[in-house]
Short mmCIF file of N, CA and C in Angstrom, two decimals:
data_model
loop_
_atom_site.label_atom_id
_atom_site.label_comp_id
_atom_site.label_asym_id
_atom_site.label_seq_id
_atom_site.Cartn_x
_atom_site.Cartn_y
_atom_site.Cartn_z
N UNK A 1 -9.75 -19.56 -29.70
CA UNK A 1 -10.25 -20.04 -28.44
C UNK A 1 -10.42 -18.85 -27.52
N UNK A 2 -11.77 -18.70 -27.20
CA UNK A 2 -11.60 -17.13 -26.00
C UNK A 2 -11.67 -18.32 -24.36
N UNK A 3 -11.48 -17.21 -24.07
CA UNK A 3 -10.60 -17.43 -22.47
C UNK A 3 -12.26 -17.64 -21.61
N UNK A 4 -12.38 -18.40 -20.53
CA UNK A 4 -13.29 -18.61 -19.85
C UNK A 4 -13.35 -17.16 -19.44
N UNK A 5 -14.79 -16.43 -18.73
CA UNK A 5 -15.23 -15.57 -18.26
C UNK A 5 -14.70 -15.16 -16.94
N UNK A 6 -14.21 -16.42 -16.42
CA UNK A 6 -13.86 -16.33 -14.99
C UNK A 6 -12.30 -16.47 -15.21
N UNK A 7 -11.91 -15.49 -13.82
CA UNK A 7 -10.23 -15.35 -14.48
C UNK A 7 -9.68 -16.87 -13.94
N UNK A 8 -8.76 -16.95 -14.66
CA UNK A 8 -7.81 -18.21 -14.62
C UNK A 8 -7.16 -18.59 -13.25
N UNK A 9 -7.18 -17.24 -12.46
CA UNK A 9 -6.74 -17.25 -10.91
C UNK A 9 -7.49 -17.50 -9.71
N UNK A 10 -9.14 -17.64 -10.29
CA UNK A 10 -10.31 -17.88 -9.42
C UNK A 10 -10.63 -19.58 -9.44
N UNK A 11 -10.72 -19.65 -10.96
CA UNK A 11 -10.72 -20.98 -11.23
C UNK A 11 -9.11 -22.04 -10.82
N UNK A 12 -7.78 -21.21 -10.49
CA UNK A 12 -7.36 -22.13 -10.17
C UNK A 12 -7.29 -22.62 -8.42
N UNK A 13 -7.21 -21.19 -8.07
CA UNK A 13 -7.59 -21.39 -6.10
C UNK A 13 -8.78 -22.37 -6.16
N UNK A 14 -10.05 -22.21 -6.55
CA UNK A 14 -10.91 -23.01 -6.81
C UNK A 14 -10.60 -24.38 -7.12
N UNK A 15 -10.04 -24.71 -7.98
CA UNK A 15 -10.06 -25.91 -8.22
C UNK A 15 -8.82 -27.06 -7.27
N UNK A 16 -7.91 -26.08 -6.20
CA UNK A 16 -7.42 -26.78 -5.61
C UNK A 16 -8.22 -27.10 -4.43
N UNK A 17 -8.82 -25.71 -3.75
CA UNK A 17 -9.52 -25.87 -2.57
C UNK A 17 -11.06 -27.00 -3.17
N UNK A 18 -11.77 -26.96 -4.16
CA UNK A 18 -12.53 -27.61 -4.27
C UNK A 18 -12.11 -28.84 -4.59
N UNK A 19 -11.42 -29.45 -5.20
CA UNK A 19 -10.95 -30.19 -5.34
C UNK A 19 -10.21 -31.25 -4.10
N UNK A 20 -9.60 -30.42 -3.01
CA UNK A 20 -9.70 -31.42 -1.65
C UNK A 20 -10.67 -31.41 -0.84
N UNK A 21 -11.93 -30.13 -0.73
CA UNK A 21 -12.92 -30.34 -0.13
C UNK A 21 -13.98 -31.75 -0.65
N UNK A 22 -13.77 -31.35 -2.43
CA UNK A 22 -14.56 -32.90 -2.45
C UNK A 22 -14.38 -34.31 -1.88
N UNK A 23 -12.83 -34.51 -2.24
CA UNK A 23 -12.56 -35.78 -1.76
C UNK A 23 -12.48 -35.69 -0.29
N UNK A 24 -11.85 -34.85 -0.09
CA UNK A 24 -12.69 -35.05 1.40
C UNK A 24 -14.47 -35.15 2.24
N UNK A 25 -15.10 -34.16 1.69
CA UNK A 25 -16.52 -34.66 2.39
C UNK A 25 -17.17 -35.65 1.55
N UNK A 26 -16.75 -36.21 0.70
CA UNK A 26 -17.47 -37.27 -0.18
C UNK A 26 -16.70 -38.70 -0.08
N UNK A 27 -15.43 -38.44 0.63
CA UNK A 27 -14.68 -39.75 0.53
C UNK A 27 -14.13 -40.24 -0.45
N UNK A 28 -13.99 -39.56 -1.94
CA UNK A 28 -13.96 -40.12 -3.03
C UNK A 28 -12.89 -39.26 -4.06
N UNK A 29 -11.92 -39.64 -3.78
CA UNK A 29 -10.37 -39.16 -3.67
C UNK A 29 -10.56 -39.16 -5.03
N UNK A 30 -10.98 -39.51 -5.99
CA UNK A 30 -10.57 -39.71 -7.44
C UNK A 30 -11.78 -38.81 -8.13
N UNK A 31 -12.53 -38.30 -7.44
CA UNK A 31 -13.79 -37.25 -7.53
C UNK A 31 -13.11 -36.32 -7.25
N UNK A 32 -12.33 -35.62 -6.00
CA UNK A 32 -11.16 -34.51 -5.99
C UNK A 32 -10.57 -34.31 -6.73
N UNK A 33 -9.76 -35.30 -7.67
CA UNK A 33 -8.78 -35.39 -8.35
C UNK A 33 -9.69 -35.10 -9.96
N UNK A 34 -10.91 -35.18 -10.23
CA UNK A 34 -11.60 -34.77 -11.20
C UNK A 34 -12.01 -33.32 -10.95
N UNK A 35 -12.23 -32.97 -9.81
CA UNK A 35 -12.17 -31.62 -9.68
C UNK A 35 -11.45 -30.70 -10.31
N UNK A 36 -10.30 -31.45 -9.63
CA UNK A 36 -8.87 -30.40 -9.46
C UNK A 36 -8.59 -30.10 -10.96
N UNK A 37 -8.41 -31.61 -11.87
CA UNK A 37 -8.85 -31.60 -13.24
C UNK A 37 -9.48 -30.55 -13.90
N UNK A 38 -10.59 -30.34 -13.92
CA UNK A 38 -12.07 -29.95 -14.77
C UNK A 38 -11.32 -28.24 -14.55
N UNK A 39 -10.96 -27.78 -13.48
CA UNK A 39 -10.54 -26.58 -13.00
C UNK A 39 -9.47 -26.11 -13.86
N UNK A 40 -8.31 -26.87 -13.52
CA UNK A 40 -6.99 -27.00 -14.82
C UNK A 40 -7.25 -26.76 -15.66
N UNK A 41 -8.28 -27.32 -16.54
CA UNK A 41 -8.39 -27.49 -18.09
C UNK A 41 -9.21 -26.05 -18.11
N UNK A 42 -10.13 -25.46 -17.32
CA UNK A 42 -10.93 -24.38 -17.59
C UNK A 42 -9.73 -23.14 -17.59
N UNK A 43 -8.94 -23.44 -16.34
CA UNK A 43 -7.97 -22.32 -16.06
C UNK A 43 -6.93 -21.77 -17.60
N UNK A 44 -6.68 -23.42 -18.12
CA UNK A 44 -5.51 -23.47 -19.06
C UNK A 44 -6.01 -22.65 -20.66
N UNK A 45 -7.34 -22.52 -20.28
CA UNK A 45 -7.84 -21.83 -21.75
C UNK A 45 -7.51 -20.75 -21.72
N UNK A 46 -7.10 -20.20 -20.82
CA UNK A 46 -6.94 -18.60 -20.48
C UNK A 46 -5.20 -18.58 -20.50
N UNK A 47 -4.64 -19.53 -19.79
CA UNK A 47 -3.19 -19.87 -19.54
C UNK A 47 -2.70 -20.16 -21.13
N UNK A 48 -3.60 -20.55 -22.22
CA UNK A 48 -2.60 -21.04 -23.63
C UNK A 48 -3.11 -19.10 -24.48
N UNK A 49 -3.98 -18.57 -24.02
CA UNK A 49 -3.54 -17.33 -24.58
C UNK A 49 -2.60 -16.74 -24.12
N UNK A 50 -1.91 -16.67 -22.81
CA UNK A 50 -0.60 -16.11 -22.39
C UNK A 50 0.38 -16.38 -22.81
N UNK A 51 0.31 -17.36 -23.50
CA UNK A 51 1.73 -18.03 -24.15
C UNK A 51 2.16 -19.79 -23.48
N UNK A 52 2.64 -20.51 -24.78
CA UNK A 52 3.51 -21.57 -24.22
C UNK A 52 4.10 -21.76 -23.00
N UNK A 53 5.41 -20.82 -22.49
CA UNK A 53 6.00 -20.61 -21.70
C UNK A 53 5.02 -20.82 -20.43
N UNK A 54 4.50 -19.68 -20.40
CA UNK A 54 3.19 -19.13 -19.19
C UNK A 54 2.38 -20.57 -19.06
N UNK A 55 2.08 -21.59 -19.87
CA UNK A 55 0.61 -22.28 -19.54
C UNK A 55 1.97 -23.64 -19.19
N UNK A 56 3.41 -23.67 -19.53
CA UNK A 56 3.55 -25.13 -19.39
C UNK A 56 4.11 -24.51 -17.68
N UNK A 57 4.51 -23.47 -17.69
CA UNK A 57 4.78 -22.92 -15.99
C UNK A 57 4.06 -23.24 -15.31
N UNK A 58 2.84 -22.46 -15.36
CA UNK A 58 1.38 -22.66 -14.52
C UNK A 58 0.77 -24.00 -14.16
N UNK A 59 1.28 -24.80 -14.94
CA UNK A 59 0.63 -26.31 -15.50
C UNK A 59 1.34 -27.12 -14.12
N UNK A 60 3.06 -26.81 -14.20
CA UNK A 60 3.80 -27.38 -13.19
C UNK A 60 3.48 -26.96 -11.92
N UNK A 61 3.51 -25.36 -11.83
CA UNK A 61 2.85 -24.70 -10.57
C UNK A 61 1.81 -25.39 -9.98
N UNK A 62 0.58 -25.22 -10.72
CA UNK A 62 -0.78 -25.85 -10.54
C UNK A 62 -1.02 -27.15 -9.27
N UNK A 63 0.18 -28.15 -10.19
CA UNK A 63 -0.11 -29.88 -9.86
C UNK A 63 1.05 -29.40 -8.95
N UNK A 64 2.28 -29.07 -9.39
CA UNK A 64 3.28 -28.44 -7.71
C UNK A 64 2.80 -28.13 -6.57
N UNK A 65 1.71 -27.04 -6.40
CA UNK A 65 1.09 -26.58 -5.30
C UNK A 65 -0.07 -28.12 -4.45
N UNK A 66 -0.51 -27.90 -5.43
CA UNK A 66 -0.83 -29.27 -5.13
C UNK A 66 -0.25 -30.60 -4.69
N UNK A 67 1.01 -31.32 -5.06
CA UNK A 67 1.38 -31.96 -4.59
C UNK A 67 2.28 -31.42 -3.35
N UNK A 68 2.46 -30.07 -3.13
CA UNK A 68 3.56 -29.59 -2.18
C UNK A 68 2.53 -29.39 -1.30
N UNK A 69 1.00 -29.64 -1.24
CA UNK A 69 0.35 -28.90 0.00
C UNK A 69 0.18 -30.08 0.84
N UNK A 70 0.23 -31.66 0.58
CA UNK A 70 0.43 -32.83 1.05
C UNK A 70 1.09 -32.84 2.44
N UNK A 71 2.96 -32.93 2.18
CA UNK A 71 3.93 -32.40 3.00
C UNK A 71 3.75 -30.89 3.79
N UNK A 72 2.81 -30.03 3.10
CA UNK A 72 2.53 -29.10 4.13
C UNK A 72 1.75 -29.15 5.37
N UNK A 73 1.15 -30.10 4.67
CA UNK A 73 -0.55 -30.33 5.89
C UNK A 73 0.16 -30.75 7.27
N UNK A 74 1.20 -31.66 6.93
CA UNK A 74 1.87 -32.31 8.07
C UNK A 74 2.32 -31.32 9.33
N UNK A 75 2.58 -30.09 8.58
CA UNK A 75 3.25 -29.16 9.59
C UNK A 75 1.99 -28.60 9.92
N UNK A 76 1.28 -27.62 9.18
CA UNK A 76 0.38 -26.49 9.50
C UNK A 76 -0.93 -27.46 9.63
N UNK A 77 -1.08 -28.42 8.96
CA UNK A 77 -2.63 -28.77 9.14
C UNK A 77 -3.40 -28.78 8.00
N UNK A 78 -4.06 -29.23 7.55
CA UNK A 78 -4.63 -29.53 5.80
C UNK A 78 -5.33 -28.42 5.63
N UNK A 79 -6.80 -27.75 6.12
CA UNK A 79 -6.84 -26.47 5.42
C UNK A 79 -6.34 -25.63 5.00
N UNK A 80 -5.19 -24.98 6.50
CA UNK A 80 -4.00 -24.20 6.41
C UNK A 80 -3.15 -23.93 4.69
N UNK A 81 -2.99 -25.87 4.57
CA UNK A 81 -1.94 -25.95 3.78
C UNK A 81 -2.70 -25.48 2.19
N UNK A 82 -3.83 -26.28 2.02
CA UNK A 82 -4.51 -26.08 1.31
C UNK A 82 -4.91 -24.57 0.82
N UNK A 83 -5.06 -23.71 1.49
CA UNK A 83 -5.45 -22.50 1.49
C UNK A 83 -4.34 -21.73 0.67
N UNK A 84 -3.10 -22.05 1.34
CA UNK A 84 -1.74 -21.30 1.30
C UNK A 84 -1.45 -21.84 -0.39
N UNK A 85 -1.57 -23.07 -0.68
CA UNK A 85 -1.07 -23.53 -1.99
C UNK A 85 -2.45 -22.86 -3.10
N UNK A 86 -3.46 -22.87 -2.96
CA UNK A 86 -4.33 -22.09 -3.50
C UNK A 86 -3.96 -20.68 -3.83
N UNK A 87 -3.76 -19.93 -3.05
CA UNK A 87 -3.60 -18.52 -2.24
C UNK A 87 -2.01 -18.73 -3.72
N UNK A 88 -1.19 -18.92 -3.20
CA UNK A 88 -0.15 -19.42 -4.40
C UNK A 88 -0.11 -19.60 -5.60
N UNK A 89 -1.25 -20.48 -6.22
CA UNK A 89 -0.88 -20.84 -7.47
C UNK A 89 -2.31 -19.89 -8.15
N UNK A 90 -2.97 -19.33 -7.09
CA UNK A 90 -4.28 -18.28 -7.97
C UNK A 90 -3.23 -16.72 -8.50
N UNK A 91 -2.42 -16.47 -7.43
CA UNK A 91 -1.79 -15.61 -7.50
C UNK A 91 -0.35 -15.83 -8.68
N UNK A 92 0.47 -16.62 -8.86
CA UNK A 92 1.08 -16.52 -9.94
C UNK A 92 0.17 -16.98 -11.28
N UNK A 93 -1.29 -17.29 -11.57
CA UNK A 93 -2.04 -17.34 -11.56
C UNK A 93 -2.70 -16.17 -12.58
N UNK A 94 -2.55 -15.22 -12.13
CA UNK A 94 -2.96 -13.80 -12.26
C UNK A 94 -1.91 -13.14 -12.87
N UNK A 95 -0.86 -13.48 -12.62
CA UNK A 95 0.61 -12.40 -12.64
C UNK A 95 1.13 -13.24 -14.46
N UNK A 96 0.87 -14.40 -13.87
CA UNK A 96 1.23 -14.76 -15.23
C UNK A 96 0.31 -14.99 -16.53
N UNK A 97 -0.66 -14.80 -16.09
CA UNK A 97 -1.78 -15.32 -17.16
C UNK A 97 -3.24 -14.27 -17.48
N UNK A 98 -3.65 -13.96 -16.45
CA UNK A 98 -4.31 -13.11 -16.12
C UNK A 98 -4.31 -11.68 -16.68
N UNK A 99 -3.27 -11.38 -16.43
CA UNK A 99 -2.79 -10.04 -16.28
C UNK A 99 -2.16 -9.58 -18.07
N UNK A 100 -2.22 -10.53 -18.25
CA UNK A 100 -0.87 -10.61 -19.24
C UNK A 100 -2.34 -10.79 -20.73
N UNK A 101 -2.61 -11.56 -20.42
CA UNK A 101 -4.41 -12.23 -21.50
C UNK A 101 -5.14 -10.47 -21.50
N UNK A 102 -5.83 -9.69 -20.02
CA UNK A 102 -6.32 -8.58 -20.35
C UNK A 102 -4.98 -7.71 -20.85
N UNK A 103 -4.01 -7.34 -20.34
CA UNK A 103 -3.12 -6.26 -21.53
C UNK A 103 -3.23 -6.49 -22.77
N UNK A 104 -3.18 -7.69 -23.38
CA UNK A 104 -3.37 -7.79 -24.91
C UNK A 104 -5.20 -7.87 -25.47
N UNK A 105 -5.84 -7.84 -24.69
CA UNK A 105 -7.17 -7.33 -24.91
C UNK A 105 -7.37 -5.96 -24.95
N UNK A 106 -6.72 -5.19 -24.41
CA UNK A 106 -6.58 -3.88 -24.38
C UNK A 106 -6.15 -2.98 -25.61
N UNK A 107 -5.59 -4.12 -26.30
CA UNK A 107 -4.43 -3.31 -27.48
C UNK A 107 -3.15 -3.19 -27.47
#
């Protein structure tokens, strides 16, 4: 299985922030939630060459950030929160999957 073109840390900020922008300007909460989806599964092709460990982490991270940006919005405000849990799970994201997928491309 080769790894999507796009790193696993673009596609996952992406798929959180797109993923509440849809259901939000479309109204159609379960269209977000296919987003957020479609993103996961692209991200995770890249996340199961890093290893077991790395993709069932990321996996929890992923839907974590996501469900933790809910209770965030309350304080900071829903983009804010949104941004920050993105910003989060693109970045361990990278550190764990990313980073780790090009070193062993390298040799």
């Amino acid at each position: 299985m080769t790894p999507s073109p796009i790193p696993s840390s673009v596609l996952t900020a992406a798929g959180l922030v797109g993923g509440y922008a849809t259901a939000r300007f479309t109204g159609v909460r379960p269209l977000g939630g296919a987003v957020l989806a479609a993103a996961g599964v692209a991200a995770g092709r890249t996340w199961v060459r890093a290893g077991v460990p790395q993709t069932a982490a990321l996996a929890v991270i992923y839907f974590g950030a996501f469900g933790l940006s809910h209770p965030l919005a309350k304080k900071i405000g829903a983009w804010p929160s949104v941004l920050t849990a993105a910003a989060l799970a693109g970045c361990a994201s990278h550190i764990l999957a990313d980073s780790v997928v090009a070193q062993d491309s390298r040799g």
